[in-house]
XYZ file of C-alpha atoms in Angstrom:
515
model
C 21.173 -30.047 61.651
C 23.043 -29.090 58.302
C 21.841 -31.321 55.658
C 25.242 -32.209 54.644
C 25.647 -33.535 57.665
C 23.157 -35.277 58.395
C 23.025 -37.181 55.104
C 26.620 -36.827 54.065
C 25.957 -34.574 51.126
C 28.517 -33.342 48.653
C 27.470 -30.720 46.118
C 27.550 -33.499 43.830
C 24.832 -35.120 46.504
C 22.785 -31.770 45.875
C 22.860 -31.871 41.990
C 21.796 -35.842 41.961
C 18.674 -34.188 43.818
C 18.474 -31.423 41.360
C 18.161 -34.103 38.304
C 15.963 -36.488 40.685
C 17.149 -39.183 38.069
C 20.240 -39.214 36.091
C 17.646 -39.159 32.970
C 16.022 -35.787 34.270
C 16.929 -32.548 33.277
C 17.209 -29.734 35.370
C 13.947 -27.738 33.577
C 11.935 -30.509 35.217
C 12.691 -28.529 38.431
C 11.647 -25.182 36.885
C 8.159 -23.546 39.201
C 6.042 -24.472 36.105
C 6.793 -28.501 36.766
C 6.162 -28.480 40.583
C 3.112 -28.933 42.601
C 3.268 -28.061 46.225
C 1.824 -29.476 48.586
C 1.930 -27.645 52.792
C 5.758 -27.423 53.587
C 7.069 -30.266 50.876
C 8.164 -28.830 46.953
C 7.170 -31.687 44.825
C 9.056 -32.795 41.914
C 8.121 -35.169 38.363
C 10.066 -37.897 37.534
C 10.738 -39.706 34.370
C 7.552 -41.900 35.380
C 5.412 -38.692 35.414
C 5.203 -39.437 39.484
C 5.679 -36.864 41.656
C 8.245 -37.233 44.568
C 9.687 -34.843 47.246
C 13.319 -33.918 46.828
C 14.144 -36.531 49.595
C 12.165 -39.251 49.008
C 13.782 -38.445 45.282
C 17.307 -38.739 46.405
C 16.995 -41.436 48.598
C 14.930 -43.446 45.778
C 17.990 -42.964 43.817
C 20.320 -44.561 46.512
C 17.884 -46.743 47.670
C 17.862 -45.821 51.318
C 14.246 -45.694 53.601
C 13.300 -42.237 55.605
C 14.683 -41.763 58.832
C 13.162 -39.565 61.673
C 10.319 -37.208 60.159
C 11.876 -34.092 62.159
C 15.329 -34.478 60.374
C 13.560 -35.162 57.085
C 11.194 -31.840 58.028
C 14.592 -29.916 58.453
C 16.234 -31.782 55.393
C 13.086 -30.189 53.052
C 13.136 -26.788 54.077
C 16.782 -26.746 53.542
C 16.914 -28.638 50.022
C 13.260 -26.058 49.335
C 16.091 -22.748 50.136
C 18.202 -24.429 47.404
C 15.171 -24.253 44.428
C 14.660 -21.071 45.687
C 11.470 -21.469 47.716
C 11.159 -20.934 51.292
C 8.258 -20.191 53.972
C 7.176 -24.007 54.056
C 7.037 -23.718 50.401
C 6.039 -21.070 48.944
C 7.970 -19.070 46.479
C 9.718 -16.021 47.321
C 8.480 -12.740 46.566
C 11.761 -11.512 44.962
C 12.567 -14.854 42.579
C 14.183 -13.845 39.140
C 11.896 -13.388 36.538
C 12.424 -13.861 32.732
C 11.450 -11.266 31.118
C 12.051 -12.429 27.932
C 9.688 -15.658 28.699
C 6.942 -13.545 30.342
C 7.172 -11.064 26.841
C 7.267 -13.951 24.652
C 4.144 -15.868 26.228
C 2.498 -12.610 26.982
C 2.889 -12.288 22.891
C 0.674 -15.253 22.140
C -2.248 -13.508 24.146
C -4.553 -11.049 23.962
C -7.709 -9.170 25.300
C -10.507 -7.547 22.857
C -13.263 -6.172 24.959
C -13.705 -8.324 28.158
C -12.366 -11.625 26.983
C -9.073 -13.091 26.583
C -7.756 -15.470 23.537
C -4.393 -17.183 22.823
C -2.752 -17.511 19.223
C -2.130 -20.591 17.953
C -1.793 -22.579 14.886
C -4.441 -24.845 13.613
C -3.099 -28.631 13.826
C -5.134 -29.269 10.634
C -4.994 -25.813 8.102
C -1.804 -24.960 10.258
C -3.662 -21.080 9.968
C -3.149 -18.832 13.071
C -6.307 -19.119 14.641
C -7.703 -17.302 18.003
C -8.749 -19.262 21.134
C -11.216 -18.848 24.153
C -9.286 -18.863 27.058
C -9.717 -17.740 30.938
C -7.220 -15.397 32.518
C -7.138 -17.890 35.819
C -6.233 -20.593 33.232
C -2.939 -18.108 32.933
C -2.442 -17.788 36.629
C -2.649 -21.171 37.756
C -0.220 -22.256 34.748
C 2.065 -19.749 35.968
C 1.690 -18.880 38.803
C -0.062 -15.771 40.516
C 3.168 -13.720 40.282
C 4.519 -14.072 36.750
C 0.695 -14.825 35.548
C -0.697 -11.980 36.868
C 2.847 -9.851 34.900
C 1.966 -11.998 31.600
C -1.596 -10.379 31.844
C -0.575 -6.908 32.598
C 2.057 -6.795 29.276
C -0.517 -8.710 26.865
C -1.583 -6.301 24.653
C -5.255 -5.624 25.073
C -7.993 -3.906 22.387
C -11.717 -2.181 22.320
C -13.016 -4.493 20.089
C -12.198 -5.996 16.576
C -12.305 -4.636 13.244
C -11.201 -5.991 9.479
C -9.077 -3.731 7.507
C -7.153 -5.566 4.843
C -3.584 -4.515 3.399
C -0.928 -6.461 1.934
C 2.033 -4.243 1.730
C 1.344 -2.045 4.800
C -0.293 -4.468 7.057
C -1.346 -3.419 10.814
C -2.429 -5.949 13.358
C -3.362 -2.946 15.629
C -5.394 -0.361 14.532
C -5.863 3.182 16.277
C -9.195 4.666 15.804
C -7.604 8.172 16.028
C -9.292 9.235 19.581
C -6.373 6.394 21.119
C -8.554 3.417 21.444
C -7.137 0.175 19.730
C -9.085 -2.551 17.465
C -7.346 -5.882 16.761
C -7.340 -6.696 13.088
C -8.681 -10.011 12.336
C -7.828 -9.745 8.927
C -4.564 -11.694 8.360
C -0.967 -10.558 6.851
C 0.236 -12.347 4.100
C 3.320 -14.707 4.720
C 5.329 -13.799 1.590
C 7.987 -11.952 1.223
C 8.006 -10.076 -1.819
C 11.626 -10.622 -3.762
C 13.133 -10.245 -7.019
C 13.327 -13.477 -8.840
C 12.206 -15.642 -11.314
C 8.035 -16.952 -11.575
C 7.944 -18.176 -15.012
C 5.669 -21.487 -13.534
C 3.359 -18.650 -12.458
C 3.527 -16.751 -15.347
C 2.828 -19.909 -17.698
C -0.352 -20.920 -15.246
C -1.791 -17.666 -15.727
C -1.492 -17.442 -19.586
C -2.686 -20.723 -19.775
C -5.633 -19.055 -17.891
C -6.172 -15.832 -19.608
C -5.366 -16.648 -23.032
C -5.577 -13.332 -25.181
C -6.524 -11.283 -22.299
C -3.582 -12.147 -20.238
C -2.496 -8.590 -19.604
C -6.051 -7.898 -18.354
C -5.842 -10.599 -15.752
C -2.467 -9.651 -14.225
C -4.520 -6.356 -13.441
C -7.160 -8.191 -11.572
C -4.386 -9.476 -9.970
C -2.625 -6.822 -8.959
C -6.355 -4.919 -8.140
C -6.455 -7.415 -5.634
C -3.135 -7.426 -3.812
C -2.223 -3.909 -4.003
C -6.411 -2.540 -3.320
C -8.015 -5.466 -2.223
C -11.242 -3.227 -0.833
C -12.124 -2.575 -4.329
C -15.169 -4.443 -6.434
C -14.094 -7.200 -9.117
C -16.451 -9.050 -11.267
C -16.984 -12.518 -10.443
C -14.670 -14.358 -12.571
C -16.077 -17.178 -13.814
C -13.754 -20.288 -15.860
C -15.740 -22.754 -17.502
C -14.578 -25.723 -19.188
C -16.556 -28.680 -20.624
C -13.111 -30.865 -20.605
C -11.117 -31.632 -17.870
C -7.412 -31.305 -16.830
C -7.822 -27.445 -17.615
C -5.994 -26.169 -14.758
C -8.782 -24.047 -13.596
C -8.597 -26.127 -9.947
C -5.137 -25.636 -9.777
C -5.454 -21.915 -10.592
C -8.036 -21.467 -7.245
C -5.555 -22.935 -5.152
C -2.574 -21.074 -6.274
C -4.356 -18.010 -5.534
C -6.001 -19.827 -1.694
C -1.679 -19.947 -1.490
C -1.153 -16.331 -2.177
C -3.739 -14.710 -0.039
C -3.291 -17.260 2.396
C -6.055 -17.210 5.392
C -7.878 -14.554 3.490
C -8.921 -16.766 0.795
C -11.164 -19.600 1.084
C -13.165 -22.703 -0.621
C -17.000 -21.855 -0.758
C -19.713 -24.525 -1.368
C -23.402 -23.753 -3.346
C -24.851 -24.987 0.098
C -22.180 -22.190 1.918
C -22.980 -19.523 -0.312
C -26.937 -20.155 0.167
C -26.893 -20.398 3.946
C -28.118 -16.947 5.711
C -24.984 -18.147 8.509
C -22.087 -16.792 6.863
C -19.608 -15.788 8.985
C -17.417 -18.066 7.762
C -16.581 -16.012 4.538
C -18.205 -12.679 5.622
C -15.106 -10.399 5.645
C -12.612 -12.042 3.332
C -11.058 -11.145 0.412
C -11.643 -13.988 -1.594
C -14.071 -17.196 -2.483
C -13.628 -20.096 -4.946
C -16.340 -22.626 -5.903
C -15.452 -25.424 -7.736
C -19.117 -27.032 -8.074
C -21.961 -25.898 -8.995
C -26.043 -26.398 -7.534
C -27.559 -28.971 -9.555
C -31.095 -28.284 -9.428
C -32.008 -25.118 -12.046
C -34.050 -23.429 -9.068
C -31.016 -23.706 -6.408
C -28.758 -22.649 -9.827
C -31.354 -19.307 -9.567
C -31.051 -18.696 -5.609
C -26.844 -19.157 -5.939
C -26.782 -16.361 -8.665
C -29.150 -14.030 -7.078
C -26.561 -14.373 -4.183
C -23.536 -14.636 -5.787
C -24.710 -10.934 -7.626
C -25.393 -9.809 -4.777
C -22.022 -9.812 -2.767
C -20.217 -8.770 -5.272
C -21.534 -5.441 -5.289
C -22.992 -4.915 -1.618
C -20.342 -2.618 0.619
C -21.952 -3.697 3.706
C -23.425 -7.610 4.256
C -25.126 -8.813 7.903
C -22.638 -11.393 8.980
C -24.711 -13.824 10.824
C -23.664 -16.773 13.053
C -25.437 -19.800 14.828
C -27.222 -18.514 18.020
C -26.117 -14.926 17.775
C -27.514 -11.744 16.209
C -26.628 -10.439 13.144
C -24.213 -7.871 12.721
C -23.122 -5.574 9.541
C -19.729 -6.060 8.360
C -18.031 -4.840 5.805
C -17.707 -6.562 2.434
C -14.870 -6.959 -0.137
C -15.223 -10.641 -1.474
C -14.167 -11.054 -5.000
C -15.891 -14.692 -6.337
C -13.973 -16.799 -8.642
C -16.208 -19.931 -10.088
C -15.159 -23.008 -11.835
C -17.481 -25.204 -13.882
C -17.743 -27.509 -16.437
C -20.643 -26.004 -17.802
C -20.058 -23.912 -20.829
C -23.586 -22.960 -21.529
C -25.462 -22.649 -18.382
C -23.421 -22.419 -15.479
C -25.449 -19.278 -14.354
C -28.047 -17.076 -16.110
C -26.670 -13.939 -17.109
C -28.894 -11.177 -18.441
C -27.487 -9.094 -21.627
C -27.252 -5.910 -19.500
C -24.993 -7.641 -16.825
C -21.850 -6.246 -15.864
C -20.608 -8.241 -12.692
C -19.171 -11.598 -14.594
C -16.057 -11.828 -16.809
C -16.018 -15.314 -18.252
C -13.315 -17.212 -19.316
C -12.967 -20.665 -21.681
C -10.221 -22.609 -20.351
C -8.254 -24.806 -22.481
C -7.213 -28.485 -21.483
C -3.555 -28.608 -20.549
C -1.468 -30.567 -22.659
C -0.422 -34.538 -21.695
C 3.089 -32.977 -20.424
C 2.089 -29.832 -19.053
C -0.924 -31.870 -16.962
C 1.611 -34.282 -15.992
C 3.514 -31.733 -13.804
C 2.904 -30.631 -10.421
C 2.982 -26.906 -11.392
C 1.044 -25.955 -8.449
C 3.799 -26.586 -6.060
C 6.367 -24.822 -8.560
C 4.055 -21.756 -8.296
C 3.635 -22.234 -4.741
C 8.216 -21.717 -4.358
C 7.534 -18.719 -6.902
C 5.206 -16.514 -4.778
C 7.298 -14.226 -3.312
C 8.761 -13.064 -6.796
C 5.933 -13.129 -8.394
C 4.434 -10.817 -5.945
C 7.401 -8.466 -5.996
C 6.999 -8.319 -10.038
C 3.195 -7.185 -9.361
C 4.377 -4.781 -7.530
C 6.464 -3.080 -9.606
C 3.956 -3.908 -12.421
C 2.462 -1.014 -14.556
C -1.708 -0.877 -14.566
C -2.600 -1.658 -18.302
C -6.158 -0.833 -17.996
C -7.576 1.594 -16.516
C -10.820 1.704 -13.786
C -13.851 2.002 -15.900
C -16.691 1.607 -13.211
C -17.490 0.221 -9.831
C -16.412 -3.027 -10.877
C -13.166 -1.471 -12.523
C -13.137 -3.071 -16.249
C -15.307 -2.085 -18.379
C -18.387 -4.330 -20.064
C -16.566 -4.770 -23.469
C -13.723 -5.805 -21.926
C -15.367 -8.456 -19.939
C -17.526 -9.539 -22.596
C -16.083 -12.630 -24.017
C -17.188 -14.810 -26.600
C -17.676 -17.115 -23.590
C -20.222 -14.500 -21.615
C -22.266 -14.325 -25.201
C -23.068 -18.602 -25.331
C -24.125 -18.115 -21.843
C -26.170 -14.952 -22.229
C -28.000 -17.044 -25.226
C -28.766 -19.906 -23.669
C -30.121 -17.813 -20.203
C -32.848 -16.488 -22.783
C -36.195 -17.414 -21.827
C -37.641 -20.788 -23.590
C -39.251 -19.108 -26.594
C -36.136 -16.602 -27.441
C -34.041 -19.749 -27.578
C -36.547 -21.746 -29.271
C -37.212 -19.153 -32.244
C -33.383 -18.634 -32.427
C -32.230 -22.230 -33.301
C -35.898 -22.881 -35.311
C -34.111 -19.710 -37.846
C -30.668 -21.079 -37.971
C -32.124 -24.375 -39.043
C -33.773 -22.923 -41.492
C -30.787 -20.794 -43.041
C -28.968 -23.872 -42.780
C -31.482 -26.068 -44.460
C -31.766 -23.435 -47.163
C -28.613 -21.942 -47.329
C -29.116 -18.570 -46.521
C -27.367 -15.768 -44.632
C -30.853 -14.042 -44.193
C -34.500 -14.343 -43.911
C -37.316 -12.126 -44.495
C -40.447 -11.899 -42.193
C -43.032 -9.667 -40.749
C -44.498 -10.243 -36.939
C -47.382 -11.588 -38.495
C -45.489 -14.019 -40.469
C -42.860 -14.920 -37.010
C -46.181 -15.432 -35.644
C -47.318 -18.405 -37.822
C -43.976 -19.788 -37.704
C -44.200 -20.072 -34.243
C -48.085 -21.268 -34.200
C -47.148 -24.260 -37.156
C -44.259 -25.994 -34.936
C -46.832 -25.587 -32.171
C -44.434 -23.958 -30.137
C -47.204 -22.611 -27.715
C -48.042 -26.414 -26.800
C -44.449 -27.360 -26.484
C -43.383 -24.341 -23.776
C -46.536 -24.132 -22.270
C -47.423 -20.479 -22.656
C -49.041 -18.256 -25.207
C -47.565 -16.066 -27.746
C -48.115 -12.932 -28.559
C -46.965 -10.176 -30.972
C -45.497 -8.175 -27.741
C -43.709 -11.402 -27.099
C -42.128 -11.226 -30.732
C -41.957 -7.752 -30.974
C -39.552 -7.818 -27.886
C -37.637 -10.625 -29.078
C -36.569 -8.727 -31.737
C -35.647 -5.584 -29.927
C -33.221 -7.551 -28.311
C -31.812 -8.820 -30.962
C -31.483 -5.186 -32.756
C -33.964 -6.095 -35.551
C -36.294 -3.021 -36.854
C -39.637 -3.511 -38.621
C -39.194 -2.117 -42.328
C -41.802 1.016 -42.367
C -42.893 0.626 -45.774
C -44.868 -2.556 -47.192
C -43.201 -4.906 -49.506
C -43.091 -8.214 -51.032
C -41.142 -10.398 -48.306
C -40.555 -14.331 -49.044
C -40.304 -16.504 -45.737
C -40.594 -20.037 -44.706
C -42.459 -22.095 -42.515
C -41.820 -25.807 -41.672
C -43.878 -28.866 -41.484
C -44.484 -29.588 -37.777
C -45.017 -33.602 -39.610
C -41.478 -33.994 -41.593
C -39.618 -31.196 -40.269
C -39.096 -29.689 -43.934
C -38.965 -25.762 -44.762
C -41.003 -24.220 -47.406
C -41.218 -20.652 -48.568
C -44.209 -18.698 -48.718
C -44.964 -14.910 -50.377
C -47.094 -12.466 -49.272
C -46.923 -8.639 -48.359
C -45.886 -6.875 -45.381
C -43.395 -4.484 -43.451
C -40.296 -6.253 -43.524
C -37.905 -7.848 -41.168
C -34.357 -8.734 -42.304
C -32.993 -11.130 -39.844
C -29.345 -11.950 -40.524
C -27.462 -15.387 -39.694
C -24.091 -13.737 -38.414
C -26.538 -11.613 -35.929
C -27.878 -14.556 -34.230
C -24.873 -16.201 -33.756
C -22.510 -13.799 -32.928
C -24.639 -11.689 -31.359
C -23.020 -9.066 -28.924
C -26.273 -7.722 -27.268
């Protein structure tokens, strides 16, 4: 019996069971919102209950089922309507959007044997990849279109990490035709001409004198961000310097391939978490003197290693390739890491405080709206200095008056301790320079019973070495020299005469030292 008929349906009968409720739209009747269940298409409600496209309609005009065999006849008629037939199952030929199937189909992906979807992370709001099971695909859309969603997805060997910021590639060719997914992520700036001066006053505020110098470390790491850097390390011992604000401005730049590191982090032997980035800031420093020792060892180390074992909980170690540049912030000035006088791999920097007005601004999220101008200006930005070694800038350059008060005060105990024991004296005599032999150094050391206090004997190798780091030569003819010593009781200097090879030891030397 025609359904019309039997119920007295108009086509605005058949629409009222299209919406089910006057509140429900018409995508509620879409494949991907039905169940089925042997000859009956289900449909949701408003209430999130499901209900056959009868017992819908007559719910809505409050009328009770009549004989099942009309009602039988009733569904496979209203089921033709949605475009399913065959007690219920859809037809073979239904229209397909392509557009929808190419637009889910964009979200996945297959590397090697395992699928993963893209989506953003609720929290960092960072594209991130996720586990998922190609029958998850199929039963959300169905064998047909699923199984056509699965076929278009594009699909890849294995991964690699290739970074690029101007001519980014998600999908790499290996040459022979086989494809590697690219885990390393684009940038989401847009370079354009404009205006950056928030930017531009951060980043003097930063550099100082060598301003020029770190718009190329900049631009080294935008435009050829596989090259080495030096770690670049901003110490402060006051606060409201900006140098926080600077490490986030550049975590905004380089987006997901920039990230906050930890002392613990950097010490753990699992780090895949920063193992193929281009960039780590810590803001803290290890406390203890010996964890101080293990973070430098390590931090030296990635900075110069091409190739690191990325290593993860519960699976094997594998290499990857390494371009992580290290900035580190610290209030520190003197000891924030040892640094050896031969060291090349960190450029440090003495951060000013901000003043009252500039620290009351929120100039990070002015910098933030000035990215894509600033980036354009680096761009089009002439190199000012030119690669010097591995690490691109040469060691004068890097050198700072900064680097030296932390080279000093990395000395062992008895360097340090002889230094400031000769600066009190020049002070204490007003001098500019004093006169010794090793013999003489020797006593010196022996009447403030320096070997008691550090715990360790000292020798005339132990001198002599001292002072062939500090670019003092032995005299190689005898002469009358005129030193000091000081009472280990009342701290006092007094001079003393006697005969030896000479050594002239000059105040501006030990302070300014440049090693």
């Amino acid at each position: 019996m025609h359904l019309a008929k039997l119920y007295k349906l108009t086509e605005q009968g058949i629409n009222i069971i299209k919406l089910v409720y006057p509140q429900v739209k018409e995508s509620e009747l879409e494949r991907r919102n039905t169940e089925k269940y042997g000859e009956v298409c289900y449909v949701r409600g408003t209430n999130n209950k499901w209900y056959s496209p009868i017992e819908a309609y007559m719910a809505s005009h409050h009328q009770s089922p009549g004989n099942k065999e009309e009602f039988k006849s009733a569904i496979k008629e209203i089921a033709q309507t949605f475009g399913l037939d065959n007690g219920g199952k859809e037809k073979k030929d239904s229209a397909v959007d392509e557009s929808e199937i190419a637009e889910v189909a964009s979200k996945l992906l297959r590397i090697g044997g395992k699928w993963y979807k893209k989506a953003k992370d609720p929290l960092t709001c960072q594209e991130t990849l996720y586990d998922i099971n190609s029958s998850t695909i199929v039963n959300d859309y169905g064998k047909e279109i699923g199984n056509m969603i699965l076929k278009v997805a594009p699909k890849y060997l294995a991964k690699t990490n290739i970074p690029s910021h101007i001519n980014y590639q998600e999908c790499i060719d290996n040459g022979d035709g086989e494809l590697f997914y690219n885990i390393y992520r684009p940038l989401s700036h847009t370079p354009t001409e404009g205006d950056w001066q928030h930017i531009e006053k951060l980043l003097r505020h930063i550099f100082q004198d060598q301003y020029e110098m770190g718009m190329d470390y900049l631009k080294i790491l935008y435009e050829k961000p596989l090259h080495s850097l030096p770690v670049l390390l901003l110490v402060s011992d006051e606060t409201g310097t900006g140098k926080s604000t600077f490490c986030k401005f550049l975590n905004a730049v380089f987006c997901e391939n920039a990230l906050p590191l930890t002392p613990e982090i950097v010490e753990s032997r699992f780090n895949s978490y920063w193992v193929g980035k281009l960039l780590g800031y810590i803001e803290e420093q290890a406390d203890d003197s010996n964890d101080r020792k293990k973070q430098n060892a390590k931090v030296k180390n990635i900075v110069t290693a091409e190739t690191l074992p990325s290593e993860s909980k519960g699976k094997d170690p594998k290499l990857a390739f390494n371009f992580l540049k290290i900035v580190i912030c610290s209030n520190d000035e003197y000891t924030p890491v040892k640094i050896d006088p031969n060291d090349t791999r960190y450029w440090v920097r003495k951060v000013p405080a901000l003043s009252k007005k500039e620290e009351g601004t929120d100039i990070l999220d002015e910098c933030k709206k000035e990215i894509p101008f600033f980036l354009y200006s680096l761009q089009n930005r002439q190199m000012r200095y030119e690669r010097k070694n591995r690490l691109w800038f040469a060691p004068e350059q890097i050198h700072t008056d900064a680097w030296r008060k932390i080279v000093r005060h990395s000395q062992p105990s008895l360097e340090q301790e002889l230094r400031e024991i000769l600066l009190d004296i020049m002070r204490e005599q007003q001098l500019e320079m004093l006169e010794y032999d090793l013999t003489t150094l020797i006593a010196l050391c022996d009447n403030l019973k320096l070997s008691s206090r550090l715990k360790c004997s000292i020798t005339r190798s132990d001198i002599s070495q001292i002072l062939h780091r500090w670019g003092i030569e032995t005299s190689k003819r005898a002469s009358r020299i005129t030193y000091y010593l000081r009472d280990s009781l009342n701290g006092l200097s007094y001079s003393c005469q006697k005969v030896g090879k000479k050594l002239k030891i000059n105040k501006k030397k030990l302070i300014d030292d440049d090693f």
